[in-house]
Coordinates of N, CA and C in Angstrom, one line a residue:
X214 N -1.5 20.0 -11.8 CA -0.4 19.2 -11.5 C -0.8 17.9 -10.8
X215 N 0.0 17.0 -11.7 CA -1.1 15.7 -10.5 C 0.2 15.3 -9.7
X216 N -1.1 14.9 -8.4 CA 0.2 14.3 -6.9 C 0.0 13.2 -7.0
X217 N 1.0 12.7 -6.6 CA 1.7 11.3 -6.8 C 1.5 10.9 -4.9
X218 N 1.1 9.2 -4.2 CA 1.5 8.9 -3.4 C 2.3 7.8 -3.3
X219 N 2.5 7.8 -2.1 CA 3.2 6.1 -2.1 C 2.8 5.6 -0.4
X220 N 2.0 4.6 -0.9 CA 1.2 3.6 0.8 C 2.5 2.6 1.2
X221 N 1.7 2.8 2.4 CA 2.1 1.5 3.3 C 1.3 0.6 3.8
X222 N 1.7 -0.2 3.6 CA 0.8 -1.8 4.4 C 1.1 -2.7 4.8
X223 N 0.7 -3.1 6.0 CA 1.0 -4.2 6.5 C 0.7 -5.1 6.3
X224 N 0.8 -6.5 6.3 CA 0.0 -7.6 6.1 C 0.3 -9.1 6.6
X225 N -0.2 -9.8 7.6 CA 0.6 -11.2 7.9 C 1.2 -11.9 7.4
X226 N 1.2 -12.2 6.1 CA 1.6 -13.2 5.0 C 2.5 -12.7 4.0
X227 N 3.5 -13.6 3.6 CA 3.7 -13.0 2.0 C 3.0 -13.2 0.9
X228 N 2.3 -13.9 0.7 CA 1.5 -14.5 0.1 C 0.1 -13.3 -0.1
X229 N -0.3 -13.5 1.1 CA -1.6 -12.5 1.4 C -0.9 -11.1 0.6
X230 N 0.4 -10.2 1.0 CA 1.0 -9.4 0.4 C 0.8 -8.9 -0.7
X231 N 1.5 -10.5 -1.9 CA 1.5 -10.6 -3.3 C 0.5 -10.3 -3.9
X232 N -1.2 -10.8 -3.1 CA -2.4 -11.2 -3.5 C -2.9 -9.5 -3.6
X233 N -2.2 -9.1 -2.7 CA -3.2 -7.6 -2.7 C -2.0 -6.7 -3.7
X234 N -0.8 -6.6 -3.9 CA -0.2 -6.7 -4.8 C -0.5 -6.5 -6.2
X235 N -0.5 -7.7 -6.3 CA -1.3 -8.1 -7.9 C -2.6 -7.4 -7.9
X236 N -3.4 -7.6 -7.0 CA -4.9 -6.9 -7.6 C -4.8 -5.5 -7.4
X237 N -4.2 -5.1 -6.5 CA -4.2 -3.7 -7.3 C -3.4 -2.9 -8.2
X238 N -2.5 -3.9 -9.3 CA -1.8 -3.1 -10.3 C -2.8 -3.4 -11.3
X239 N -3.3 -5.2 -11.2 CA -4.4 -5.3 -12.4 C -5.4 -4.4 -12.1
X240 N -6.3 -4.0 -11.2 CA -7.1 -3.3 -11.1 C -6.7 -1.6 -11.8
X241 N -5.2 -1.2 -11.7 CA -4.6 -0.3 -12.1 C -4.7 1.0 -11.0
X242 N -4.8 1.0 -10.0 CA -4.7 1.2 -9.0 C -3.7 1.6 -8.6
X243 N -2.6 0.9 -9.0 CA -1.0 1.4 -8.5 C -0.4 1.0 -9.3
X244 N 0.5 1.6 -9.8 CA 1.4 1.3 -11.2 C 2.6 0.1 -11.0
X245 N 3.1 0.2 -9.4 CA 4.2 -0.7 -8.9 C 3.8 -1.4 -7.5
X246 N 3.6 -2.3 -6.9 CA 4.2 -2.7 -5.2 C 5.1 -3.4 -5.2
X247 N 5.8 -2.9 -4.2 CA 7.2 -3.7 -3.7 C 7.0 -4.5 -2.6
X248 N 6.9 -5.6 -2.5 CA 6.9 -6.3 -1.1 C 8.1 -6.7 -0.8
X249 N 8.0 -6.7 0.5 CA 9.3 -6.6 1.2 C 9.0 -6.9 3.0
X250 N 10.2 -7.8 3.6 CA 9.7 -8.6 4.6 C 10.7 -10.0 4.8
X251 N 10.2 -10.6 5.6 CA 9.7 -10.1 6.9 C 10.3 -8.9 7.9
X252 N 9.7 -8.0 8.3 CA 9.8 -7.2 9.4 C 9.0 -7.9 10.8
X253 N 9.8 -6.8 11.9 CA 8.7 -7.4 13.0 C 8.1 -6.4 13.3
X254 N 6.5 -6.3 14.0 CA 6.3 -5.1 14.4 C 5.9 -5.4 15.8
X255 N 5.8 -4.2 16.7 CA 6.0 -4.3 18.4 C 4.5 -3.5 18.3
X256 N 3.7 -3.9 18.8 CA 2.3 -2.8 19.2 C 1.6 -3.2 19.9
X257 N 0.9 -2.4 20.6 CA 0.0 -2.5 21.6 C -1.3 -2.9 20.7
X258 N -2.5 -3.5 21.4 CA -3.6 -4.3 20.8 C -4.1 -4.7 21.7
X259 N -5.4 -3.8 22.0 CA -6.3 -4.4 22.9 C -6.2 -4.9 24.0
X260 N -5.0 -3.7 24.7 CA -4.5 -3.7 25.9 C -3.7 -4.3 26.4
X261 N -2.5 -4.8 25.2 CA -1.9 -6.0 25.7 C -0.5 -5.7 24.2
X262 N 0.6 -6.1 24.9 CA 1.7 -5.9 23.9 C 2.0 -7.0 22.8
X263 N 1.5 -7.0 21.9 CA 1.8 -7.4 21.2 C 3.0 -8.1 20.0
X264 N 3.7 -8.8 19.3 CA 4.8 -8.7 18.4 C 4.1 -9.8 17.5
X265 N 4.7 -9.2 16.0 CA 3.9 -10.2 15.0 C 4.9 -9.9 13.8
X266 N 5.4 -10.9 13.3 CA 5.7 -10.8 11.8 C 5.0 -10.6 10.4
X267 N 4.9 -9.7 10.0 CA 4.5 -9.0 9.0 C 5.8 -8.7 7.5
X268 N 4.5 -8.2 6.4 CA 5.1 -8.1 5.3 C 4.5 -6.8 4.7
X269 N 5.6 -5.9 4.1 CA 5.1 -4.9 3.9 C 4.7 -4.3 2.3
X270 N 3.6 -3.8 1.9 CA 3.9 -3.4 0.8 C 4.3 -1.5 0.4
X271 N 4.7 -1.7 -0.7 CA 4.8 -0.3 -0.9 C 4.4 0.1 -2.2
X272 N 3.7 0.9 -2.3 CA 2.4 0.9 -3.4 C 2.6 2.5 -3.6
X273 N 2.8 2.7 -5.2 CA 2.9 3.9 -5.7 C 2.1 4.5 -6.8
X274 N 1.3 5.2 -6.4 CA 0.3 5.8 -7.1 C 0.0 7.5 -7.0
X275 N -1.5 8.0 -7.7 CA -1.9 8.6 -7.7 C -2.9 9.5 -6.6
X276 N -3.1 10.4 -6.0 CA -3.6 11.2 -4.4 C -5.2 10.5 -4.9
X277 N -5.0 11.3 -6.1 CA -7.0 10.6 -6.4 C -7.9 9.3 -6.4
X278 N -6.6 8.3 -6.3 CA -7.2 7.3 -6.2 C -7.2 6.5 -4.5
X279 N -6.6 7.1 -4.0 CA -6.8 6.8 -2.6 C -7.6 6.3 -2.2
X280 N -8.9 6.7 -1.8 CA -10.4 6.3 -1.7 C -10.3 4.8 -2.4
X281 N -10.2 4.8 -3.7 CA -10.4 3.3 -4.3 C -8.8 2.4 -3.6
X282 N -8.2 2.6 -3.8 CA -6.8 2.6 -2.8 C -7.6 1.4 -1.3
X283 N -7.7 2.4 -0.8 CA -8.0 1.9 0.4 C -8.9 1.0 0.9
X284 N -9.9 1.1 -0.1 CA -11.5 0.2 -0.1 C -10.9 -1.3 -0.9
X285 N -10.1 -1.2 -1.6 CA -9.4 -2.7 -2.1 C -8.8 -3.2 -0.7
X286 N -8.1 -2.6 -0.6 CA -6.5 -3.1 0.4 C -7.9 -3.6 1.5
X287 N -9.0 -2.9 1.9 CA -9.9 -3.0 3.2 C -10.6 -4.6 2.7
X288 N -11.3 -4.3 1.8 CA -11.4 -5.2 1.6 C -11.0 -6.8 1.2
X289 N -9.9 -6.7 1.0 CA -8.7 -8.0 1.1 C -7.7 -8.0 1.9
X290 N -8.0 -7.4 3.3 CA -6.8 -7.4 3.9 C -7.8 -8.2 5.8
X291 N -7.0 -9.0 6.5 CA -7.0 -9.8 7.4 C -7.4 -9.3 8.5
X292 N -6.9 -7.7 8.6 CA -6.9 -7.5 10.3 C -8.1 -6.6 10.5
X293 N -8.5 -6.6 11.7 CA -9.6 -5.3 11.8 C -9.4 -3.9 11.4
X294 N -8.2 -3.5 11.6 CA -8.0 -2.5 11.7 C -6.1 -2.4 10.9
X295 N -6.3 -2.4 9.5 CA -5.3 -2.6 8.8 C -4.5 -1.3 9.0
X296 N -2.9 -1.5 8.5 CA -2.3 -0.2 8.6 C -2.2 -0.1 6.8
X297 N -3.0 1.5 6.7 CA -2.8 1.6 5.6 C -2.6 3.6 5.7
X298 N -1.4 4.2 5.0 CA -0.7 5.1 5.4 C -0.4 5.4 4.1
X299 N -0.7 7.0 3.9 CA -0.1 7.3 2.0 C 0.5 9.0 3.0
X300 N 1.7 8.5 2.1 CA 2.8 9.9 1.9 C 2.7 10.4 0.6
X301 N 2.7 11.5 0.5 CA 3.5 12.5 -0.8 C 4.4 12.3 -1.1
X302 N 4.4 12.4 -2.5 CA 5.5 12.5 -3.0 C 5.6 13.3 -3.4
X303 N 7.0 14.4 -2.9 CA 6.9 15.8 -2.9 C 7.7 15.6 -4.2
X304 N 8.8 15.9 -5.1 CA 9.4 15.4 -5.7 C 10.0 13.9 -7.1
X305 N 10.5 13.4 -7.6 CA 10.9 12.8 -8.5 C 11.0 12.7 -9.9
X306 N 11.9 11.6 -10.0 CA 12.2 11.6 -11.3 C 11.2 11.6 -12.4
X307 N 11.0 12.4 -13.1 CA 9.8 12.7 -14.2 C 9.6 11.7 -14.8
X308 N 10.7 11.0 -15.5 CA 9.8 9.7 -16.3 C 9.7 8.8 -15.7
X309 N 10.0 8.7 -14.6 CA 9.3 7.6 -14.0 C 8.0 8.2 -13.6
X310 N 7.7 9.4 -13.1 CA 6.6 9.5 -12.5 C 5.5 9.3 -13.8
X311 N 5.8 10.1 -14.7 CA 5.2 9.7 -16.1 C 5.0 8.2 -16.2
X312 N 5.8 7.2 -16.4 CA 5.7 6.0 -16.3 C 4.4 5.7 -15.5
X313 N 4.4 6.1 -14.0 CA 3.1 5.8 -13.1 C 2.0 6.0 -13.5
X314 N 1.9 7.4 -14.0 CA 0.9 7.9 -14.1 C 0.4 7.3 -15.5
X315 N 0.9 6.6 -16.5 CA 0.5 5.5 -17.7 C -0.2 4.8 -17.3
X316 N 0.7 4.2 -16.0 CA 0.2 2.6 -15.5 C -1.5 2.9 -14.9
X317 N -1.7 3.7 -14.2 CA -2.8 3.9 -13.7 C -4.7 4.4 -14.6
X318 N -5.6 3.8 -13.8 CA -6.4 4.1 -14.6 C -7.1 5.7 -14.5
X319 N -7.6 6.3 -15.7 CA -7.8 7.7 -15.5 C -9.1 8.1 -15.1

């Protein structure tokens, strides 16, 4: 049965966003990202409270590609310590999920 996830990420820019966006659908990587933003986020950082406007993506893929997943997003993304977060997708609509699982590489 294959599992399906869907990330989260943060990113300072929309632009920066789009950029990681785009390379990982061409890469095939993730079948869809949604950006979406500005949000604000409140955090602590290096001892000190932080607030920063950010842009989020939402990236829906496959459990197995995580590993490559993450080593893109690390590699093109700004902060030391990027937020990058995958949930299950316990559930959905089958052709869409089919749909995903086209878009991605095997």
């Amino acid at each position: 049965m294959t599992e399906y996830i869907q990330l989260v990420v943060t990113v300072d820019t929309k632009e920066r966003a789009e950029s990681i966006a785009s390379l990982l659908v061409e890469q095939k990587l993730a079948a869809c990202v949604q950006v979406s933003g500005p949000v604000k986020s409140v955090y602590h950082w290096q001892g000190k409270l932080e607030e920063a406007t950010e842009w989020m993506c939402f990236i829906k893929s496959r459990r197995e590609l995580y590993q490559e997943l993450e080593n893109a997003i690390r590699s093109n993304h700004p902060y030391e310590v990027p937020e990058i977060l995958a949930f299950p997708v316990l559930i959905g609509y089958e052709p869409y999920l089919q749909w995903v699982n086209g878009c991605l590489k095997r």
